[in-house]
Amino acid sequence: MSLISCHKLLISVVQKGKAKKVVEATRRAGAEGGTIFLGKGTGIYEKKFFGIPVNQDKEIVLTLFNRKIIEPIFEEVVAAGKLLETGQGIAFVIDVPYLIGIVHYCELDSLEREAMNQQSGYELVITVVNKGNAETVVAASKRAGAEGGTILFGRGTGIHEQAKLFSIPIEPEKEVVLTLIARDKTQAVLQAIREDSCLDQPGKGIAFVLPVERTTGSKRLEPTPPEEQPRPPE
């Protein structure tokens, strides 16, 4: 029997200035709020100045919610972020297997998975590296078939306060790269990141993968059809 928890995590990457609208939209749908990060995007729609890429400021919103409101919350975020328009951003939902500290979110620990084909065909590669190495991760992922990535910066505003990702403290000198990728390209992207970022060396960083259930705003990231995949040499 496969199990799925009662909780979902919605990750929304939108243009700077739209995060508050996204949070308001999720609240209208029944969520209790969200966490906003500042970052930058390096995708296929990046602007250039005299031929030099100009990094686009992004806002990343993490919203934890009960799976019962997945439909309305997704629809509200798509509308608020104008995610059906080219280059406006993306949003995707991830299952949260375990959750502690918010007991009122769900009366059950887990529910039976209805069908494994609920997954979208995408996966999220999360890479945590030392400050200054995020661009290396993005370049490696592009070389392996990804179209870009979103970089998060851990920021501390005082000696007793620091940014968190999934409730895990992130030191200010770390950078987090989110790479949404078609599942058939995951292994190649991971290997490229591993080699270029030297993740086998102690203290260089970590990378892990999470399944993505649903996504919007990324029509170009479709998995390669089996008939179009290159055939091995005979």
XYZ file of N, CA, C and O in Angstrom, residues 14-194:
724
model
N 7.564 33.810 -8.795
C 6.881 34.872 -9.542
C 7.774 36.096 -9.687
O 8.835 36.194 -9.062
N 7.326 37.028 -10.514
C 8.051 38.272 -10.695
C 8.065 39.062 -9.390
O 7.145 38.986 -8.579
N 9.144 39.827 -9.204
C 9.273 40.621 -7.984
C 8.080 41.567 -7.838
O 7.670 42.231 -8.784
N 7.517 41.594 -6.636
C 6.373 42.440 -6.358
C 5.046 41.710 -6.360
O 4.032 42.271 -5.928
N 5.041 40.443 -6.813
C 3.786 39.689 -6.891
C 3.600 38.696 -5.753
O 2.552 38.058 -5.656
N 4.607 38.540 -4.905
C 4.525 37.528 -3.849
C 3.363 37.787 -2.896
O 2.659 36.864 -2.488
N 3.152 39.051 -2.525
C 2.063 39.367 -1.602
C 0.713 39.009 -2.204
O -0.187 38.537 -1.500
N 0.567 39.220 -3.518
C -0.681 38.843 -4.174
C -0.887 37.333 -4.137
O -2.003 36.848 -3.974
N 0.212 36.599 -4.290
C 0.130 35.141 -4.231
C -0.292 34.686 -2.834
O -1.146 33.803 -2.679
N 0.315 35.287 -1.802
C -0.041 34.928 -0.423
C -1.513 35.232 -0.154
O -2.234 34.426 0.453
N -1.982 36.395 -0.607
C -3.389 36.748 -0.433
C -4.295 35.749 -1.154
O -5.361 35.379 -0.643
N -3.859 35.310 -2.325
C -4.653 34.339 -3.091
C -4.744 33.011 -2.356
O -5.818 32.381 -2.315
N -3.636 32.547 -1.777
C -3.669 31.275 -1.053
C -4.544 31.368 0.189
O -5.215 30.396 0.549
N -4.576 32.524 0.818
C -5.436 32.700 1.982
C -6.909 32.657 1.596
O -7.740 32.105 2.313
N -7.219 33.241 0.455
C -8.614 33.178 -0.026
C -9.039 31.740 -0.268
O -10.214 31.388 -0.101
N -8.082 30.906 -0.650
C -8.395 29.509 -0.940
C -8.415 28.647 0.318
O -8.791 27.478 0.249
N -7.974 29.208 1.456
C -8.042 28.455 2.708
C -6.722 28.201 3.389
O -6.682 27.603 4.471
N -5.604 28.627 2.813
C -4.303 28.461 3.459
C -4.143 29.504 4.563
O -4.886 30.489 4.613
N -3.169 29.299 5.433
C -2.986 30.200 6.567
C -1.887 31.229 6.338
O -1.629 32.056 7.200
N -1.234 31.191 5.201
C -0.171 32.148 4.932
C 0.940 31.493 4.149
O 0.785 30.395 3.595
N 2.090 32.148 4.073
C 3.220 31.597 3.336
C 4.514 32.258 3.745
O 4.518 33.227 4.502
N 5.615 31.729 3.243
C 6.936 32.281 3.499
C 7.516 32.766 2.178
O 7.509 32.040 1.182
N 8.038 33.989 2.170
C 8.539 34.607 0.955
C 10.059 34.694 0.978
O 10.652 35.125 1.969
N 10.694 34.251 -0.121
C 12.130 34.385 -0.314
C 12.390 35.316 -1.488
O 11.596 35.387 -2.428
N 13.520 36.004 -1.447
C 13.994 36.757 -2.597
C 15.012 35.912 -3.335
O 15.820 35.215 -2.726
N 14.983 35.964 -4.651
C 15.932 35.193 -5.435
C 16.074 35.786 -6.809
O 15.680 36.927 -7.065
N 16.658 35.024 -7.726
C 16.786 35.468 -9.109
C 16.605 34.285 -10.025
O 16.928 33.146 -9.679
N 16.085 34.553 -11.208
C 15.851 33.499 -12.174
C 16.847 33.575 -13.315
O 17.302 34.649 -13.690
N 17.174 32.427 -13.896
C 18.121 32.380 -15.014
C 17.576 31.454 -16.089
O 18.234 30.524 -16.509
N 16.342 31.698 -16.511
C 15.688 30.804 -17.463
C 15.805 31.292 -18.892
O 16.574 32.198 -19.226
N 14.983 30.703 -19.770
C 15.080 30.976 -21.202
C 14.537 32.350 -21.567
O 14.780 32.828 -22.670
N 13.790 32.994 -20.653
C 13.218 34.287 -20.957
C 14.006 35.440 -20.333
O 13.509 36.542 -20.203
N 15.237 35.191 -19.930
C 16.027 36.232 -19.283
C 16.312 37.374 -20.258
O 16.513 37.176 -21.450
N 16.346 38.604 -19.742
C 16.602 39.778 -20.560
C 18.104 39.997 -20.714
O 18.905 39.503 -19.938
N 18.465 40.764 -21.750
C 19.866 41.055 -21.994
C 20.056 42.553 -22.228
O 19.178 43.248 -22.732
N 21.231 43.048 -21.820
C 21.604 44.436 -22.000
C 22.929 44.455 -22.743
O 23.944 44.026 -22.215
N 22.908 44.914 -24.024
C 24.091 44.843 -24.874
C 24.642 43.421 -24.949
O 25.853 43.199 -24.901
N 23.727 42.445 -25.029
C 24.136 41.056 -25.162
C 24.523 40.377 -23.869
O 24.857 39.193 -23.852
N 24.481 41.111 -22.735
C 24.857 40.548 -21.438
C 23.588 40.197 -20.669
O 22.717 41.050 -20.481
N 23.424 38.925 -20.237
C 22.228 38.543 -19.494
C 22.048 39.377 -18.226
O 23.004 39.619 -17.493
N 20.833 39.832 -18.010
C 20.496 40.588 -16.807
C 19.673 39.680 -15.907
O 18.587 39.248 -16.282
N 20.186 39.339 -14.744
C 19.482 38.443 -13.828
C 18.176 39.083 -13.372
O 18.149 40.248 -12.951
N 17.108 38.326 -13.474
C 15.789 38.821 -13.118
C 15.474 38.523 -11.656
O 15.561 37.384 -11.205
N 15.114 39.571 -10.911
C 14.733 39.375 -9.511
C 13.432 38.583 -9.452
O 12.494 38.845 -10.198
N 13.388 37.620 -8.553
C 12.213 36.780 -8.376
C 11.815 36.758 -6.900
O 12.622 37.048 -6.017
N 10.577 36.394 -6.673
C 10.105 36.129 -5.323
C 9.574 34.702 -5.287
O 8.875 34.279 -6.201
N 9.956 33.970 -4.267
C 9.562 32.570 -4.119
C 8.677 32.456 -2.887
O 9.062 32.884 -1.792
N 7.503 31.886 -3.072
C 6.539 31.747 -1.973
C 6.349 30.265 -1.660
O 6.020 29.473 -2.550
N 6.580 29.898 -0.404
C 6.338 28.534 0.057
C 5.050 28.522 0.866
O 4.927 29.264 1.844
N 4.092 27.686 0.459
C 2.793 27.638 1.125
C 2.464 26.203 1.508
O 2.337 25.333 0.640
N 2.330 25.944 2.780
C 1.937 24.635 3.281
C 0.430 24.620 3.478
O -0.128 25.544 4.083
N -0.265 23.591 2.963
C -1.720 23.593 3.041
C -2.264 22.175 3.099
O -1.575 21.209 2.788
N -3.526 22.070 3.495
C -4.224 20.796 3.543
C -4.573 20.356 2.128
O -5.032 21.154 1.313
N -4.367 19.083 1.818
C -4.587 18.570 0.461
C -6.031 18.755 -0.013
O -6.306 18.734 -1.220
N -6.975 18.986 0.898
C -8.379 19.140 0.517
C -8.619 20.400 -0.316
O -9.628 20.472 -1.031
N -7.713 21.388 -0.217
C -7.939 22.634 -0.946
C -6.971 22.782 -2.120
O -6.727 23.903 -2.591
N -6.440 21.675 -2.608
C -5.438 21.751 -3.669
C -5.980 22.404 -4.939
O -5.277 23.187 -5.592
N -7.228 22.126 -5.308
C -7.785 22.695 -6.533
C -7.984 24.209 -6.425
O -7.497 24.965 -7.271
N -8.700 24.700 -5.408
C -8.891 26.152 -5.324
C -7.604 26.928 -5.113
O -7.437 28.012 -5.670
N -6.678 26.383 -4.339
C -5.449 27.128 -4.076
C -4.609 27.239 -5.344
O -3.996 28.273 -5.624
N -4.594 26.177 -6.153
C -3.826 26.214 -7.392
C -4.439 27.215 -8.367
O -3.734 27.998 -9.016
N -5.755 27.211 -8.482
C -6.438 28.129 -9.389
C -6.229 29.585 -8.975
O -6.005 30.461 -9.829
N -6.282 29.853 -7.671
C -6.095 31.222 -7.178
C -4.684 31.725 -7.469
O -4.487 32.874 -7.869
N -3.683 30.873 -7.269
C -2.300 31.281 -7.491
C -2.024 31.519 -8.972
O -1.329 32.466 -9.344
N -2.563 30.668 -9.827
C -2.388 30.842 -11.272
C -2.945 32.192 -11.711
O -2.325 32.929 -12.503
N -4.118 32.554 -11.177
C -4.735 33.826 -11.542
C -3.961 35.012 -10.966
O -3.707 35.997 -11.667
N -3.566 34.919 -9.702
C -2.879 36.032 -9.043
C -1.512 36.306 -9.659
O -1.098 37.457 -9.804
N -0.792 35.247 -10.027
C 0.533 35.408 -10.602
C 0.547 35.499 -12.106
O 1.619 35.660 -12.709
N -0.632 35.425 -12.743
C -0.758 35.432 -14.207
C 0.179 34.388 -14.825
O 0.872 34.647 -15.817
N 0.171 33.183 -14.260
C 1.148 32.170 -14.626
C 0.875 31.513 -15.976
O 1.726 30.775 -16.468
N -0.284 31.770 -16.547
C -0.541 31.237 -17.880
C 0.076 32.114 -18.969
O 0.095 31.739 -20.141
N 0.607 33.279 -18.567
C 1.282 34.164 -19.510
C 2.766 33.814 -19.556
O 3.387 33.508 -18.542
N 3.352 33.869 -20.731
C 4.745 33.495 -20.932
C 5.690 34.327 -20.070
O 5.609 35.558 -20.052
N 6.571 33.637 -19.345
C 7.622 34.303 -18.593
C 7.209 34.913 -17.276
O 8.015 35.587 -16.619
N 5.967 34.695 -16.835
C 5.507 35.307 -15.590
C 5.925 34.512 -14.360
O 5.997 35.050 -13.266
N 6.196 33.223 -14.520
C 6.605 32.425 -13.370
C 6.072 31.011 -13.467
O 5.456 30.617 -14.456
N 6.306 30.248 -12.413
C 5.832 28.876 -12.351
C 5.320 28.586 -10.947
O 5.632 29.300 -9.986
N 4.548 27.515 -10.835
C 4.073 27.046 -9.532
C 3.940 25.542 -9.605
O 3.511 25.001 -10.627
N 4.332 24.864 -8.538
C 4.200 23.414 -8.523
C 3.976 22.928 -7.096
O 4.323 23.603 -6.121
N 3.352 21.758 -7.003
C 2.942 21.195 -5.721
C 3.775 19.960 -5.401
O 4.004 19.115 -6.265
N 4.213 19.853 -4.158
C 5.018 18.727 -3.689
C 4.331 18.093 -2.482
O 3.803 18.802 -1.617
N 4.344 16.779 -2.422
C 3.794 16.080 -1.267
C 4.715 16.250 -0.069
O 5.943 16.251 -0.205
N 4.145 16.400 1.110
C 4.909 16.518 2.350
C 4.637 15.273 3.187
O 3.589 15.172 3.827
N 5.543 14.304 3.174
C 5.290 13.035 3.858
C 5.124 13.157 5.367
O 4.334 12.447 5.965
N 5.888 14.062 5.982
C 5.859 14.184 7.441
C 5.745 15.652 7.833
O 6.321 16.522 7.204
N 5.006 15.900 8.885
C 4.834 17.257 9.381
C 4.611 17.212 10.886
O 3.791 16.426 11.370
N 5.340 18.021 11.620
C 5.134 18.137 13.066
C 5.023 19.614 13.427
O 5.522 20.477 12.703
N 4.344 19.880 14.517
C 4.240 21.253 14.989
C 3.004 21.995 14.519
O 2.740 23.105 14.964
N 2.215 21.419 13.599
C 0.976 22.060 13.132
C -0.108 20.999 13.166
O -0.608 20.560 12.136
N -0.466 20.584 14.340
C -1.340 19.416 14.507
C -2.754 19.648 13.999
O -3.465 18.700 13.686
N -3.183 20.896 13.899
C -4.552 21.155 13.483
C -4.737 21.067 11.974
O -5.856 21.164 11.485
N -3.636 20.892 11.224
C -3.751 20.847 9.780
C -4.503 19.619 9.285
O -5.143 19.666 8.265
N -4.393 18.501 9.971
C -5.029 17.285 9.478
C -5.261 16.326 10.625
O -4.433 16.206 11.513
N -6.384 15.637 10.588
C -6.707 14.705 11.664
C -6.078 13.340 11.434
O -6.091 12.493 12.326
N -5.541 13.079 10.257
C -4.934 11.795 9.947
C -3.478 11.977 9.583
O -3.073 13.005 9.058
N -2.657 10.970 9.896
C -1.243 11.033 9.559
C -1.005 10.806 8.081
O -0.108 11.374 7.480
N -1.798 9.925 7.460
C -1.591 9.614 6.049
C -2.860 9.041 5.454
O -3.729 8.546 6.150
N -2.952 9.117 4.137
C -4.086 8.588 3.402
C -3.574 7.704 2.281
O -2.463 7.877 1.786
N -4.396 6.750 1.887
C -3.969 5.858 0.823
C -3.877 6.614 -0.501
O -4.768 7.373 -0.858
N -2.777 6.417 -1.209
C -2.609 7.046 -2.511
C -3.605 6.442 -3.501
O -3.715 5.233 -3.616
N -4.348 7.298 -4.194
C -5.358 6.823 -5.126
C -4.725 6.246 -6.384
O -5.181 5.231 -6.896
N -3.703 6.915 -6.894
C -3.070 6.418 -8.121
C -1.688 7.024 -8.237
O -1.496 8.213 -8.020
N -0.711 6.209 -8.619
C 0.644 6.693 -8.748
C 0.791 7.645 -9.930
O 1.716 8.451 -9.978
N -0.150 7.606 -10.884
C -0.019 8.469 -12.046
C -0.446 9.902 -11.770
O -0.548 10.710 -12.693
N -0.685 10.243 -10.481
C -0.987 11.611 -10.134
C 0.244 12.500 -10.285
O 0.135 13.707 -10.368
N 1.425 11.921 -10.302
C 2.625 12.717 -10.434
C 2.689 13.345 -11.823
O 2.205 12.803 -12.802
N 3.328 14.501 -11.915
C 3.275 15.304 -13.124
C 4.292 14.901 -14.179
O 4.196 15.337 -15.313
N 5.288 14.105 -13.837
C 6.356 13.819 -14.774
C 7.563 14.710 -14.554
O 8.545 14.627 -15.291
N 7.487 15.571 -13.535
C 8.582 16.464 -13.202
C 9.173 16.084 -11.846
O 8.519 15.446 -11.021
N 10.391 16.542 -11.616
C 11.016 16.410 -10.307
C 11.733 17.710 -9.978
O 12.107 18.471 -10.878
N 11.895 17.962 -8.687
C 12.570 19.168 -8.228
C 13.911 18.794 -7.623
O 13.979 18.032 -6.666
N 14.977 19.309 -8.214
C 16.316 19.112 -7.673
C 16.640 20.296 -6.778
O 16.602 21.448 -7.223
N 16.925 20.035 -5.506
C 17.287 21.076 -4.553
C 18.761 20.930 -4.219
O 19.198 19.889 -3.727
N 19.532 21.963 -4.500
C 20.969 21.937 -4.276
C 21.348 23.048 -3.307
O 20.981 24.210 -3.502
N 22.055 22.694 -2.245
C 22.520 23.661 -1.249
C 24.038 23.724 -1.340
O 24.724 22.718 -1.126
N 24.576 24.903 -1.665
C 26.020 25.064 -1.841
C 26.494 26.311 -1.099
O 25.691 27.114 -0.619
N 27.808 26.478 -1.030
C 28.378 27.659 -0.405
C 28.124 28.896 -1.255
O 27.941 28.811 -2.474
N 28.130 30.043 -0.608
C 27.871 31.298 -1.302
C 28.844 31.479 -2.465
O 30.047 31.264 -2.332
N 28.292 31.847 -3.612
C 29.108 32.065 -4.792
C 29.136 30.902 -5.751
O 29.625 31.044 -6.883
N 28.612 29.744 -5.341
C 28.658 28.549 -6.181
C 27.341 28.239 -6.889
O 27.259 27.274 -7.652
N 26.310 29.035 -6.632
C 25.001 28.745 -7.226
C 25.044 28.832 -8.745
O 24.402 28.038 -9.449
N 25.786 29.790 -9.282
C 25.854 29.940 -10.737
C 26.480 28.706 -11.381
O 26.113 28.319 -12.494
N 27.427 28.083 -10.683
C 28.042 26.852 -11.187
C 27.003 25.745 -11.288
O 26.973 24.973 -12.254
N 26.130 25.670 -10.282
C 25.061 24.667 -10.285
C 24.111 24.903 -11.445
O 23.728 23.964 -12.161
N 23.715 26.152 -11.656
C 22.793 26.475 -12.747
C 23.416 26.146 -14.094
O 22.770 25.555 -14.972
N 24.693 26.500 -14.264
C 25.371 26.218 -15.533
C 25.456 24.721 -15.795
O 25.260 24.250 -16.921
N 25.746 23.948 -14.744
C 25.839 22.498 -14.884
C 24.486 21.898 -15.247
O 24.392 21.011 -16.108
N 23.430 22.370 -14.608
C 22.098 21.836 -14.892
C 21.662 22.169 -16.313
O 21.032 21.357 -16.987
N 22.009 23.365 -16.794
C 21.687 23.731 -18.175
C 22.419 22.829 -19.158
O 21.874 22.387 -20.167
N 23.686 22.550 -18.849
C 24.489 21.693 -19.726
C 23.869 20.300 -19.836
O 23.977 19.632 -20.875
N 23.182 19.856 -18.781
C 22.603 18.517 -18.763
C 21.164 18.484 -19.248
O 20.541 17.424 -19.246
N 20.611 19.636 -19.652
C 19.272 19.622 -20.217
C 18.233 20.461 -19.512
O 17.110 20.588 -19.996
N 18.558 21.048 -18.367
C 17.614 21.932 -17.687
C 17.576 23.275 -18.400
O 18.491 23.622 -19.153
N 16.502 24.039 -18.162
C 16.374 25.335 -18.819
C 16.770 26.485 -17.918
O 16.714 27.640 -18.325
N 17.186 26.209 -16.715
C 17.579 27.264 -15.795
C 17.352 26.833 -14.368
O 17.287 25.643 -14.058
N 17.223 27.803 -13.483
C 17.006 27.487 -12.074
C 16.685 28.752 -11.316
O 16.807 29.859 -11.838
N 16.248 28.591 -10.084
C 15.940 29.715 -9.202
C 16.862 29.644 -7.998
O 16.964 28.598 -7.348
N 17.524 30.759 -7.700
C 18.513 30.796 -6.628
C 17.924 31.507 -5.417
O 17.406 32.623 -5.522
N 17.999 30.856 -4.259
C 17.567 31.450 -2.995
C 18.786 31.803 -2.166
O 19.779 31.073 -2.160
N 18.688 32.915 -1.452
C 19.774 33.356 -0.596
C 19.307 33.351 0.854
O 18.287 33.940 1.182
N 20.072 32.668 1.724
C 19.774 32.728 3.144
C 20.196 34.088 3.681
O 21.330 34.520 3.465
N 19.284 34.787 4.354
C 19.591 36.118 4.856
C 19.297 36.189 6.341
O 18.205 35.866 6.786
N 20.272 36.607 7.131
C 20.052 36.812 8.550
C 19.848 38.283 8.847
O 20.553 39.134 8.310
N 18.852 38.615 9.690
C 18.590 40.020 10.019
C 19.015 40.358 11.445
O 18.772 41.440 11.924
N 19.645 39.406 12.103
C 20.131 39.650 13.454
C 20.929 38.454 13.918
O 20.945 37.407 13.275
N 21.607 38.569 15.044
C 22.496 37.494 15.481
C 21.734 36.258 15.910
O 22.299 35.172 15.966
N 20.437 36.397 16.185
C 19.646 35.245 16.624
C 18.582 34.876 15.607
O 17.642 34.157 15.927
N 18.727 35.369 14.381
C 17.704 35.109 13.384
C 18.357 34.755 12.062
O 19.362 35.338 11.668
N 17.816 33.754 11.374
C 18.335 33.364 10.078
C 17.207 32.815 9.227
O 16.155 32.424 9.737
N 17.395 32.802 7.912
C 16.377 32.294 7.004
C 16.247 30.787 7.156
O 17.164 30.103 7.595
N 15.074 30.271 6.760
C 14.836 28.836 6.838
C 14.194 28.353 5.555
O 13.431 29.080 4.906
N 14.493 27.122 5.176
C 13.861 26.458 4.041
C 13.310 25.143 4.552
O 14.058 24.310 5.057
N 11.984 24.947 4.464
C 11.339 23.757 5.010
C 11.656 23.610 6.494
O 11.904 22.521 6.987
N 11.734 24.739 7.233
C 12.023 24.772 8.670
C 13.457 24.368 9.003
O 13.789 24.156 10.157
N 14.327 24.240 7.987
C 15.730 23.913 8.207
C 16.533 25.208 8.142
O 16.487 25.909 7.128
N 17.276 25.563 9.185
C 18.053 26.808 9.155
C 19.072 26.817 8.021
O 19.742 25.833 7.753
N 19.159 27.943 7.320
C 20.131 28.119 6.249
C 21.075 29.245 6.654
O 20.644 30.374 6.882
N 22.361 28.948 6.774
C 23.328 29.963 7.138
C 23.421 31.008 6.028
O 23.246 30.705 4.853
N 23.711 32.273 6.366
C 23.744 33.338 5.367
C 24.719 33.089 4.227
O 24.543 33.607 3.133
N 25.759 32.297 4.463
C 26.749 32.085 3.415
C 26.373 30.947 2.468
O 27.173 30.538 1.644
N 25.168 30.429 2.575
C 24.718 29.349 1.703
C 23.795 29.883 0.610
O 23.131 30.911 0.771
N 23.759 29.165 -0.501
C 22.817 29.463 -1.570
C 22.066 28.185 -1.910
O 22.648 27.096 -1.898
N 20.777 28.314 -2.194
C 19.924 27.176 -2.512
C 19.421 27.334 -3.942
O 18.903 28.387 -4.307
N 19.598 26.298 -4.748
C 19.166 26.339 -6.144
C 18.014 25.360 -6.341
O 18.140 24.170 -6.018
N 16.888 25.854 -6.850
C 15.737 25.022 -7.182
C 15.721 24.808 -8.685
O 15.661 25.775 -9.460
N 15.757 23.544 -9.110
C 15.769 23.219 -10.536
C 14.614 22.290 -10.842
O 14.598 21.133 -10.412
N 13.614 22.784 -11.569
C 12.481 21.960 -11.985
C 12.848 21.282 -13.299
O 13.214 21.950 -14.270
N 12.745 19.966 -13.340
C 13.256 19.220 -14.479
C 12.328 18.063 -14.817
O 11.688 17.490 -13.923
N 12.225 17.740 -16.091
C 11.490 16.549 -16.489
C 12.196 15.321 -15.923
O 13.420 15.257 -15.895
N 11.401 14.345 -15.471
C 11.962 13.203 -14.750
C 13.011 12.445 -15.564
O 13.969 11.916 -15.011
N 12.856 12.410 -16.893
C 13.798 11.644 -17.695
C 15.171 12.312 -17.799
O 16.116 11.712 -18.319
N 15.290 13.548 -17.300
C 16.563 14.256 -17.337
C 17.207 14.395 -15.953
O 18.294 14.949 -15.824
N 16.533 13.876 -14.919
C 16.993 14.092 -13.553
C 18.389 13.545 -13.307
O 19.247 14.228 -12.724
N 18.644 12.317 -13.708
C 19.935 11.702 -13.427
C 21.075 12.462 -14.096
O 22.142 12.656 -13.511
N 20.859 12.898 -15.329
C 21.897 13.640 -16.038
C 22.184 14.973 -15.347
O 23.347 15.391 -15.210
N 21.124 15.650 -14.886
C 21.297 16.928 -14.201
C 22.030 16.730 -12.879
O 22.956 17.479 -12.543
N 21.633 15.717 -12.127
C 22.301 15.440 -10.856
C 23.786 15.154 -11.051
O 24.632 15.649 -10.292
N 24.106 14.354 -12.052
C 25.504 14.010 -12.295
C 26.316 15.240 -12.684
O 27.460 15.412 -12.226
N 25.730 16.104 -13.499
C 26.429 17.319 -13.904
C 26.682 18.232 -12.706
O 27.769 18.794 -12.547
N 25.674 18.390 -11.857
C 25.831 19.213 -10.656
C 26.891 18.607 -9.736
O 27.741 19.315 -9.176
N 26.852 17.303 -9.585
C 27.808 16.606 -8.724
C 29.242 16.838 -9.192
O 30.129 17.115 -8.387
